[in-house]
PDB file of C-alpha atoms and ligand atoms in Angstrom:
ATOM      1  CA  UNK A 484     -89.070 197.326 145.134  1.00  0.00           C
ATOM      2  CA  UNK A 485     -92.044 195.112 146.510  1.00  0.00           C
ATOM      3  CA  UNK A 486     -89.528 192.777 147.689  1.00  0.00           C
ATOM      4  CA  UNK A 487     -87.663 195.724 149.712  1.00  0.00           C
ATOM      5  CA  UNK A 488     -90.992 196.583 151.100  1.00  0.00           C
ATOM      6  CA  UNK A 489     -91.996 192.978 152.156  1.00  0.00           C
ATOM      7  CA  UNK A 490     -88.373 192.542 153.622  1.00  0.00           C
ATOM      8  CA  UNK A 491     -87.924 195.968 155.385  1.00  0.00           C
ATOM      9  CA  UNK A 492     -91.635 197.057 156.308  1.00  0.00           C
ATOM     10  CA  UNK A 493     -94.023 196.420 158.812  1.00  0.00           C
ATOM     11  CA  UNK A 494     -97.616 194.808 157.764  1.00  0.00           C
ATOM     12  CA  UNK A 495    -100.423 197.391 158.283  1.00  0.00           C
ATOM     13  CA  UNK A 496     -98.135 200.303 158.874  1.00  0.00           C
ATOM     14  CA  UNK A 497     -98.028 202.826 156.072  1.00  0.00           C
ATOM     15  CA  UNK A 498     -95.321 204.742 157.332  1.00  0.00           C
ATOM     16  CA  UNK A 499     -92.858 201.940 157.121  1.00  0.00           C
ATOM     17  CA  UNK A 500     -93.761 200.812 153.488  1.00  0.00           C
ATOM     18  CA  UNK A 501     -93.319 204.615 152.218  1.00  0.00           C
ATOM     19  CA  UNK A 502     -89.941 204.582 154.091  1.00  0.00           C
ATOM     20  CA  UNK A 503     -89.121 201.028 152.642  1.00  0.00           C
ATOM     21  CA  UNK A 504     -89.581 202.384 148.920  1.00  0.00           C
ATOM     22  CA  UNK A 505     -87.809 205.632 149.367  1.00  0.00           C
ATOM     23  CA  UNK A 506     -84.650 203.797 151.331  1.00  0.00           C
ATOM     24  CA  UNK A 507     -84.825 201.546 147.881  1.00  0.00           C
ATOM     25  CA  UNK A 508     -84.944 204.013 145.330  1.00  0.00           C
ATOM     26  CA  UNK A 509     -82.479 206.620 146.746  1.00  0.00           C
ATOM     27  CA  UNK A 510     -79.761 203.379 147.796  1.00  0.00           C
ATOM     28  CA  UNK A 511     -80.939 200.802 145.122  1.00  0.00           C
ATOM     29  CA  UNK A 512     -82.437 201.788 141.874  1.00  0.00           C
ATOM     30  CA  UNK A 513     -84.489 205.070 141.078  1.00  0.00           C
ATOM     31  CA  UNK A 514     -88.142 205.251 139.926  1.00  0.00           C
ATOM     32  CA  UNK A 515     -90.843 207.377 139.069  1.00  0.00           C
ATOM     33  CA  UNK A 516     -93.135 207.866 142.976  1.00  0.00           C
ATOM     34  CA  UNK A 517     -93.374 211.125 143.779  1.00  0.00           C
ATOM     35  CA  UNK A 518     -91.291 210.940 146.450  1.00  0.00           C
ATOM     36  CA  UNK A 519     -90.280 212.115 149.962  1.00  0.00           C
ATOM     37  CA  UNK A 520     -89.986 215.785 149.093  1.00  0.00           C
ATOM     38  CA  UNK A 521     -93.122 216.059 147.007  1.00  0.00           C
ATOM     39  CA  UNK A 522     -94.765 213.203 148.966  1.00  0.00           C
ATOM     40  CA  UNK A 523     -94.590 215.709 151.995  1.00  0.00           C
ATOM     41  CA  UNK A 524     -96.841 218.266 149.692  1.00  0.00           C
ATOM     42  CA  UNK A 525     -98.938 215.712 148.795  1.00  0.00           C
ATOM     43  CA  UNK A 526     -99.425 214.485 152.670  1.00  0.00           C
ATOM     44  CA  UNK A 527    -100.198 218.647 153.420  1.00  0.00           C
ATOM     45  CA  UNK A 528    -102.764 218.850 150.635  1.00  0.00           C
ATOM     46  CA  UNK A 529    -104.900 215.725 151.143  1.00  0.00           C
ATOM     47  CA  UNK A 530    -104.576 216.823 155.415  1.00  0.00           C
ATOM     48  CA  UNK A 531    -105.710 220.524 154.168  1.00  0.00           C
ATOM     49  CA  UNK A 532    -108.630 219.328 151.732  1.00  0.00           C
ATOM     50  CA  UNK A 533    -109.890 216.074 154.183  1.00  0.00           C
ATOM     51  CA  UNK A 534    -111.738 214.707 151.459  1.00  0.00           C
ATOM     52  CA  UNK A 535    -114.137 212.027 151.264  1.00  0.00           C
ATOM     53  CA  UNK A 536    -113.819 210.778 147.294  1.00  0.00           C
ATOM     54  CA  UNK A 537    -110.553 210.663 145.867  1.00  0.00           C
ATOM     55  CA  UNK A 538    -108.983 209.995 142.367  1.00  0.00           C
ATOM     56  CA  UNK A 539    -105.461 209.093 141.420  1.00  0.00           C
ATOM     57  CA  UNK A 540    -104.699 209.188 137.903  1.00  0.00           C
ATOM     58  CA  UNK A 541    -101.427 207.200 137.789  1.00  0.00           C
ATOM     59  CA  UNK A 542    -100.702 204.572 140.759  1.00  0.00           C
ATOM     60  CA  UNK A 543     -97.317 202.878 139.356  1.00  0.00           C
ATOM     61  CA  UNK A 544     -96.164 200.858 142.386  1.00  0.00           C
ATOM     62  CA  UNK A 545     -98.633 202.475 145.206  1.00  0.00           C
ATOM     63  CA  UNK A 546     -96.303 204.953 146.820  1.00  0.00           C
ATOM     64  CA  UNK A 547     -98.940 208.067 146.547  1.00  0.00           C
ATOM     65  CA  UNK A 548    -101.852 205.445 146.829  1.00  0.00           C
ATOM     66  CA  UNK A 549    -100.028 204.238 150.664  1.00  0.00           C
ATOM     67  CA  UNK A 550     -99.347 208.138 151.384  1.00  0.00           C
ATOM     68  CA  UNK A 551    -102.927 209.457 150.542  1.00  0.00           C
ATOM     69  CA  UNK A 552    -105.106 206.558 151.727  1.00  0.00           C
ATOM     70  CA  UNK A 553    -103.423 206.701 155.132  1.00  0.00           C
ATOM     71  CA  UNK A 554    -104.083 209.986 155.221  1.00  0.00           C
ATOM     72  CA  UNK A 555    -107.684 209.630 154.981  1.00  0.00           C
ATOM     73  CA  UNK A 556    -110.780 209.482 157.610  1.00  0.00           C
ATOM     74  CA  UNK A 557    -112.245 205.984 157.756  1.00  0.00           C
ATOM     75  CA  UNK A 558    -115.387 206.550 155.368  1.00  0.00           C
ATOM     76  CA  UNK A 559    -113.222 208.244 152.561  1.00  0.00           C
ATOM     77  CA  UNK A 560    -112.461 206.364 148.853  1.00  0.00           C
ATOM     78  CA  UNK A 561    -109.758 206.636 146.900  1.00  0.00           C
ATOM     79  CA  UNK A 562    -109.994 205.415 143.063  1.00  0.00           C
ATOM     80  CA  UNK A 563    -106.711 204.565 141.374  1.00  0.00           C
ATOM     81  CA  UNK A 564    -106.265 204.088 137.271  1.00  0.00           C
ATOM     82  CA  UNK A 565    -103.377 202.309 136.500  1.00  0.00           C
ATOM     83  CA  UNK A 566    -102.750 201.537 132.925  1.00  0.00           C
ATOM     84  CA  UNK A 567    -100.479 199.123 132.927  1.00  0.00           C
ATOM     85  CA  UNK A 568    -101.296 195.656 134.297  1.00  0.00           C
ATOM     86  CA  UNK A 569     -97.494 195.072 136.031  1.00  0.00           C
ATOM     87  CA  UNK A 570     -97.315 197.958 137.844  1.00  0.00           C
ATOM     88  CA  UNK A 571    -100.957 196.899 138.845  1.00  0.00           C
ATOM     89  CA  UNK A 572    -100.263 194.379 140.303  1.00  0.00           C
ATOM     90  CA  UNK A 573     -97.267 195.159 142.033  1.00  0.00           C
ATOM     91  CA  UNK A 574     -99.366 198.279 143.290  1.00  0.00           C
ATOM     92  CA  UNK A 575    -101.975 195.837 144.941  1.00  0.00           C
ATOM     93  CA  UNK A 576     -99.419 194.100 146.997  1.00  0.00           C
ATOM     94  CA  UNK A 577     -97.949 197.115 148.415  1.00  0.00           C
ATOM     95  CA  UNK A 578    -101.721 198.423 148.890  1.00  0.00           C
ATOM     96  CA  UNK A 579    -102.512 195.359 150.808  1.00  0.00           C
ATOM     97  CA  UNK A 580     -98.953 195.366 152.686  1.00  0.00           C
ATOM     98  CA  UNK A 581     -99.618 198.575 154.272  1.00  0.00           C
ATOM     99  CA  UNK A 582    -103.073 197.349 155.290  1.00  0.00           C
ATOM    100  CA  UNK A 583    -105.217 200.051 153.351  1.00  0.00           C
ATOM    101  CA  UNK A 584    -106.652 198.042 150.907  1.00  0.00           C
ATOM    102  CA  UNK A 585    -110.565 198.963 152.659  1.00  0.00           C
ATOM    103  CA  UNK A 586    -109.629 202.190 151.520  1.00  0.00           C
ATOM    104  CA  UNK A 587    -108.371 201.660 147.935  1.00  0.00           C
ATOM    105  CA  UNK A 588    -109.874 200.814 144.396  1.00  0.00           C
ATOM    106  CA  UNK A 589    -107.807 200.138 141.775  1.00  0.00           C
ATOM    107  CA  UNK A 590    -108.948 200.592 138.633  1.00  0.00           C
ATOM    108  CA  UNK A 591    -106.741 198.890 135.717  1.00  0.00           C
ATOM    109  CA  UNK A 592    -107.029 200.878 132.522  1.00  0.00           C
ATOM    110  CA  UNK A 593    -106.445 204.425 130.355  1.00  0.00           C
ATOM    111  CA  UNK A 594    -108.196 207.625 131.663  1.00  0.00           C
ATOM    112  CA  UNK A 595    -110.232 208.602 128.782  1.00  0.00           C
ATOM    113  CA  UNK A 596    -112.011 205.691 128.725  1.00  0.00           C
ATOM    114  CA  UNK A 597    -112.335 205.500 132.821  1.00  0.00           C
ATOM    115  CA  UNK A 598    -113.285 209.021 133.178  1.00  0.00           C
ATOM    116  CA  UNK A 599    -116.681 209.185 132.008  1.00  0.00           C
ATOM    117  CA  UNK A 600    -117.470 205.573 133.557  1.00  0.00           C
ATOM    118  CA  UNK A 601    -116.465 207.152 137.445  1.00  0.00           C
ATOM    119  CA  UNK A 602    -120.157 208.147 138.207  1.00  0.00           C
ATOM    120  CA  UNK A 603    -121.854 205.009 137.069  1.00  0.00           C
ATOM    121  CA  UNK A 604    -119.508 202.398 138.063  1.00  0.00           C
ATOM    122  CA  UNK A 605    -118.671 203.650 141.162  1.00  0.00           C
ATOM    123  CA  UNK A 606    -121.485 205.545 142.466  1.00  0.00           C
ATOM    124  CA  UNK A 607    -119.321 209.106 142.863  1.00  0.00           C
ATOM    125  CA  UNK A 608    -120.907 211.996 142.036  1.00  0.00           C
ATOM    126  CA  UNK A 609    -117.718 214.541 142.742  1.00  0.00           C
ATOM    127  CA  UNK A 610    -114.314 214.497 143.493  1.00  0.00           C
ATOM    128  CA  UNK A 611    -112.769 216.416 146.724  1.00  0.00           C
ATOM    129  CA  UNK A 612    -109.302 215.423 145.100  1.00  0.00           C
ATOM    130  CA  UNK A 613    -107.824 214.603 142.069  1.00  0.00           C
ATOM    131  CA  UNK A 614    -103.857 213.690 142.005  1.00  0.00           C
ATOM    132  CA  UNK A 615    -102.120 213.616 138.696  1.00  0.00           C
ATOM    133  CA  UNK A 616     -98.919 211.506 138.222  1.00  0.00           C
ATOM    134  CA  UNK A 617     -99.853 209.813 134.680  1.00  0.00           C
ATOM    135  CA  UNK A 618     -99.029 210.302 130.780  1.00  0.00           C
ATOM    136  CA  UNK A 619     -98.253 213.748 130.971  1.00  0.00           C
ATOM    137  CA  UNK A 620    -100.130 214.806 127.747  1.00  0.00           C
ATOM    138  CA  UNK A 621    -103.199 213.213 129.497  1.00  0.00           C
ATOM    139  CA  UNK A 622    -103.109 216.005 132.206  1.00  0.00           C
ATOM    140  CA  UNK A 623    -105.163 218.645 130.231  1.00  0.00           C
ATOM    141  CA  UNK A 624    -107.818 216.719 128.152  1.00  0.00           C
ATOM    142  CA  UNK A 625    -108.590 214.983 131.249  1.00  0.00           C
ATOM    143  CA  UNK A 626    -108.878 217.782 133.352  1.00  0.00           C
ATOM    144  CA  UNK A 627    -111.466 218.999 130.683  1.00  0.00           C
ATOM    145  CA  UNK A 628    -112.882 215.344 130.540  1.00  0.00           C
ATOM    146  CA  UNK A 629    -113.985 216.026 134.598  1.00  0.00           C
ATOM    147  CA  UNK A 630    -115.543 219.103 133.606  1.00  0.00           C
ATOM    148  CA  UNK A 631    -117.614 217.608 131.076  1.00  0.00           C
ATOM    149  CA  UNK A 632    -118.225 214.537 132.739  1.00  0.00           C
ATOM    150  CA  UNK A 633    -119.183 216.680 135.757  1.00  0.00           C
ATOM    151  CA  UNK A 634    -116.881 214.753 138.761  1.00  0.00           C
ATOM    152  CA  UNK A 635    -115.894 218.262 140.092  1.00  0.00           C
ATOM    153  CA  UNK A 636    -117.402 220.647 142.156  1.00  0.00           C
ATOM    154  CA  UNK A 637    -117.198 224.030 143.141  1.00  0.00           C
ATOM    155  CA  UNK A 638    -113.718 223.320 145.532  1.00  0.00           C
ATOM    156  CA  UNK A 639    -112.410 220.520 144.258  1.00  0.00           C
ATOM    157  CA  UNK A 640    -109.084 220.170 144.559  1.00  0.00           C
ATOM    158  CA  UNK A 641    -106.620 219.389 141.455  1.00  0.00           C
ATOM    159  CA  UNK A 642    -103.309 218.527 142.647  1.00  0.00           C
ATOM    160  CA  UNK A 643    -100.522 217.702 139.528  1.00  0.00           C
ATOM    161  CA  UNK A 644     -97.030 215.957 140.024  1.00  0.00           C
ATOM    162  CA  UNK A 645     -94.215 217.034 137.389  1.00  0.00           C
ATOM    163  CA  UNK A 646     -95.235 219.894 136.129  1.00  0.00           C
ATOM    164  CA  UNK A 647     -91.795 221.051 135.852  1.00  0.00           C
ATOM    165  CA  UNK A 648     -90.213 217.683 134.396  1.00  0.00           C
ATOM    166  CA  UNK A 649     -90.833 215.981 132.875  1.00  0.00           C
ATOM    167  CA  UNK A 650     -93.388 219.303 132.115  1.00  0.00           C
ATOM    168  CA  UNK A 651     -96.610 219.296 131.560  1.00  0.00           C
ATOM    169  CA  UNK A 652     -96.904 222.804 128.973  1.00  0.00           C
ATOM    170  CA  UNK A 653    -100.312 222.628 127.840  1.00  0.00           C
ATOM    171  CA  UNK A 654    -101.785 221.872 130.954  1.00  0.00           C
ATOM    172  CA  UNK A 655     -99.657 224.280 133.098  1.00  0.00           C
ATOM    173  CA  UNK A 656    -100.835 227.008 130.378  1.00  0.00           C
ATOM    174  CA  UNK A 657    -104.355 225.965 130.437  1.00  0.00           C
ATOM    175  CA  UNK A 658    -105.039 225.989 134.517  1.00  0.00           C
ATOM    176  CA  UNK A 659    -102.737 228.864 134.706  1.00  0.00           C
ATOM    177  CA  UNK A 660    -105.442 230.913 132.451  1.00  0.00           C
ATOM    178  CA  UNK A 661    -108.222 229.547 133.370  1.00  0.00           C
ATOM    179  CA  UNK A 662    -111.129 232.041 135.373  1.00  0.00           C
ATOM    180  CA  UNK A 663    -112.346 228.419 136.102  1.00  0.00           C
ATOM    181  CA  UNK A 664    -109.324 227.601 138.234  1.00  0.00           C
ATOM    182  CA  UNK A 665    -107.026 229.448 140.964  1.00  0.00           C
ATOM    183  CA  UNK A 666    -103.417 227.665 141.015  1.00  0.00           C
ATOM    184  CA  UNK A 667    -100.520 227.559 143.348  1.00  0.00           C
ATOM    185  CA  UNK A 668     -97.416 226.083 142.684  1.00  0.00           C
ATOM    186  CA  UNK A 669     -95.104 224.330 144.855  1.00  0.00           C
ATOM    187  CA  UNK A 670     -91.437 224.108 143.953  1.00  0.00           C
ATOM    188  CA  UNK A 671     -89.593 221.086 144.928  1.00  0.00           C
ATOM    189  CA  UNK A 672     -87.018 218.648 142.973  1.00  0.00           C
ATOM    190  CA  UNK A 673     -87.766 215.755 140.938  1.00  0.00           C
ATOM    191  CA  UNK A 674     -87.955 212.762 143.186  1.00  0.00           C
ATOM    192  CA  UNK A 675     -84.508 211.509 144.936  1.00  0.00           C
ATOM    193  CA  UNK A 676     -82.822 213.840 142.457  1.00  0.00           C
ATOM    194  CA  UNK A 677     -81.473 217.886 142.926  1.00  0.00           C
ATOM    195  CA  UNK A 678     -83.506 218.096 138.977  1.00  0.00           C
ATOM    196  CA  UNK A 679     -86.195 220.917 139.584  1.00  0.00           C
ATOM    197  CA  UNK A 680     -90.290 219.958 139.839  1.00  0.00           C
ATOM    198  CA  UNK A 681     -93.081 221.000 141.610  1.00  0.00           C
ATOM    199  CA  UNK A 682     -96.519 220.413 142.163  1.00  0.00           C
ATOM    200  CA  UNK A 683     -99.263 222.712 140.668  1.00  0.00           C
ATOM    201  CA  UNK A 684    -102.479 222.421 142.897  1.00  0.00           C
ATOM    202  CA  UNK A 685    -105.613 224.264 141.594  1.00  0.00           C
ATOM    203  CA  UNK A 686    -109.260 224.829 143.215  1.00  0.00           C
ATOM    204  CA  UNK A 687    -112.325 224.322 140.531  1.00  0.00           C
ATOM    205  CA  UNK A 688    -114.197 227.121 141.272  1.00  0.00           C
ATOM    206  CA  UNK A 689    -117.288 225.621 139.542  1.00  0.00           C
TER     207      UNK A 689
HETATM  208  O1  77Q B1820     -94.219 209.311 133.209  1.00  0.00           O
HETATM  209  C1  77Q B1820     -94.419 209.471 134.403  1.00  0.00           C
HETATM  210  N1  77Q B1820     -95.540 209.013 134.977  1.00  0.00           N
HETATM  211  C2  77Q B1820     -96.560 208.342 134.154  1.00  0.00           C
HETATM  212  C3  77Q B1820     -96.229 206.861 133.887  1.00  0.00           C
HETATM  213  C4  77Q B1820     -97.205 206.191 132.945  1.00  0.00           C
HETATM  214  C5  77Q B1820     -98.645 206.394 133.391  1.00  0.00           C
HETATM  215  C6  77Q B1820     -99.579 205.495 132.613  1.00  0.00           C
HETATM  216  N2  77Q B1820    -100.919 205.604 133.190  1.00  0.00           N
HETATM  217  C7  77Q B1820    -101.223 205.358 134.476  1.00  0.00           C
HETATM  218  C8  77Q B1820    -102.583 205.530 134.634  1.00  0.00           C
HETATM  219  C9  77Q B1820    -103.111 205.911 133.399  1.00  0.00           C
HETATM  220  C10 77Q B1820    -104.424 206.193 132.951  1.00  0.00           C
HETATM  221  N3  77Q B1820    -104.621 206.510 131.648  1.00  0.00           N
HETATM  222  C11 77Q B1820    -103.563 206.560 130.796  1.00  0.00           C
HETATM  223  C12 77Q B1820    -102.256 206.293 131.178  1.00  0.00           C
HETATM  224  C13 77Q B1820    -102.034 205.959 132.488  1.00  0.00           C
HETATM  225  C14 77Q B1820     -93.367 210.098 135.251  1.00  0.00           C
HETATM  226  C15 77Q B1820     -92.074 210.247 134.722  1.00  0.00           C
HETATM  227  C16 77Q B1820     -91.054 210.807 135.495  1.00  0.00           C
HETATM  228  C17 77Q B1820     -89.680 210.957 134.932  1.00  0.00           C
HETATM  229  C18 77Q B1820     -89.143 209.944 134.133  1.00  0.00           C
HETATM  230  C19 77Q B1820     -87.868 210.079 133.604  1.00  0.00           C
HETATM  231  C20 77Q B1820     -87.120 211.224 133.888  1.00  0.00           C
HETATM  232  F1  77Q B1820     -85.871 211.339 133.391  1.00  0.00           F
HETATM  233  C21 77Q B1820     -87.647 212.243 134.670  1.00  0.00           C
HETATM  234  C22 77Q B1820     -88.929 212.104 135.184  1.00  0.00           C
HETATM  235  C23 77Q B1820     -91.301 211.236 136.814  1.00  0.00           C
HETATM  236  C24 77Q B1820     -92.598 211.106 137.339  1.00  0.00           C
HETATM  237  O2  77Q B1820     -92.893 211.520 138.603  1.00  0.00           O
HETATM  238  C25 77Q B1820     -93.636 210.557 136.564  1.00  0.00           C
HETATM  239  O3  77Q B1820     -94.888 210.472 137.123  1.00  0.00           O
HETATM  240 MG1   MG B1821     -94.965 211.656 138.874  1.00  0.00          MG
END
């Protein structure tokens, strides 16, 4: 895949590098981004909410990393937890292909541990945005990990890939319920595939 994007894409242009890895997974070999058809939720959400302090929970190979961060105005920061050290470092050189590493921190390591760390390490007090694409029974404890740890405000925005499938039950249940939360979902397909997903997004309403 990074090869496909160093071949085919254009250094410092965003657009080209999310083409580049879409062109490769629907011709080549499939893989877990979220996508063209989510990706173009995603892209409406993070225009919609404009926010200044991001956090992905999941950045595999950098597709939603390249697709958010070039989506955002120039003062804005995005964190990104990646757990596992390959995909980290793949991640980085797509990051820094499409020219938006100024914009990006990745953070190597599990959420749990990460979570209650943000404030501290990073200097963030609240998230505008929170995208989740990782372990998909770490959706819900870590949504109530935020709470506690207090890195959401009244507004923040909670926006979660694959809630369909692979499914993401408790958490679905959970937000769904919640008098803390309103939720909309947006029904789409599991990426380069006809498989049904979607994308839950939910406001914190403090
Ligand atoms: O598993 C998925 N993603 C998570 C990958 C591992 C994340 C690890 N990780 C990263 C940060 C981090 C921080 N703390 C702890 C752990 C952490 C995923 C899977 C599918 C999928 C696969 C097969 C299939 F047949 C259908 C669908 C589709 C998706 O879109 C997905 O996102
Ligand atoms: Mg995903």
């Amino acid at each position: 895949m990074l090869a496909a994007v160093q071949k085919n894409a254009t250094r410092g242009d965003p657009r080209s590098v999310v083409k580049a890895i879409d062109q490769f997974c629907r011709q080549k070999e499939w893989a877990m981004n979220v996508g063209d058809e989510k990706g173009c939720i995603l892209d409406s959400v993070v225009t919609e909410v404009n926010p200044a302090t991001v956090l992905e929970l999941g950045t595999y190979c950098g597709y939603s990393t390249v697709r958010i961060a070039s989506l955002l105005p120039s003062n804005a920061k995005l964190i990104t937890l990646e757990f596992n050290p390959d995909y980290a470092a793949i991640a980085r050189q797509v990051i820094a292909w499409a020219g938006l590493e100024d914009k990006v921190q990745l953070v190597e390591g599990a959420s749990g541990d990460w979570i209650p760390k943000m404030k501290e390490k990073f200097g963030i007090e609240t998230f505008d945005l929170v995208f989740l694409d990782h372990w998909k029974d770490r959706y819900l404890p870590d949504t109530k990990l935020m709470e506690e740890c207090g890195l959401l405000r009244k507004g923040s925005i909670l926006l979660a890939d694959n809630v369909i499938c692979p499914g993401t039950p408790d958490y679905l249940e959970y937000i769904r319920n919640s008098p803390r939360y309103k939720s909309q979902y947006f029904k789409s397909h599991l990426e380069y595939t006809k498989v049904e997903d979607g994308l839950e997004k939910s406001v914190f309403l403090g």
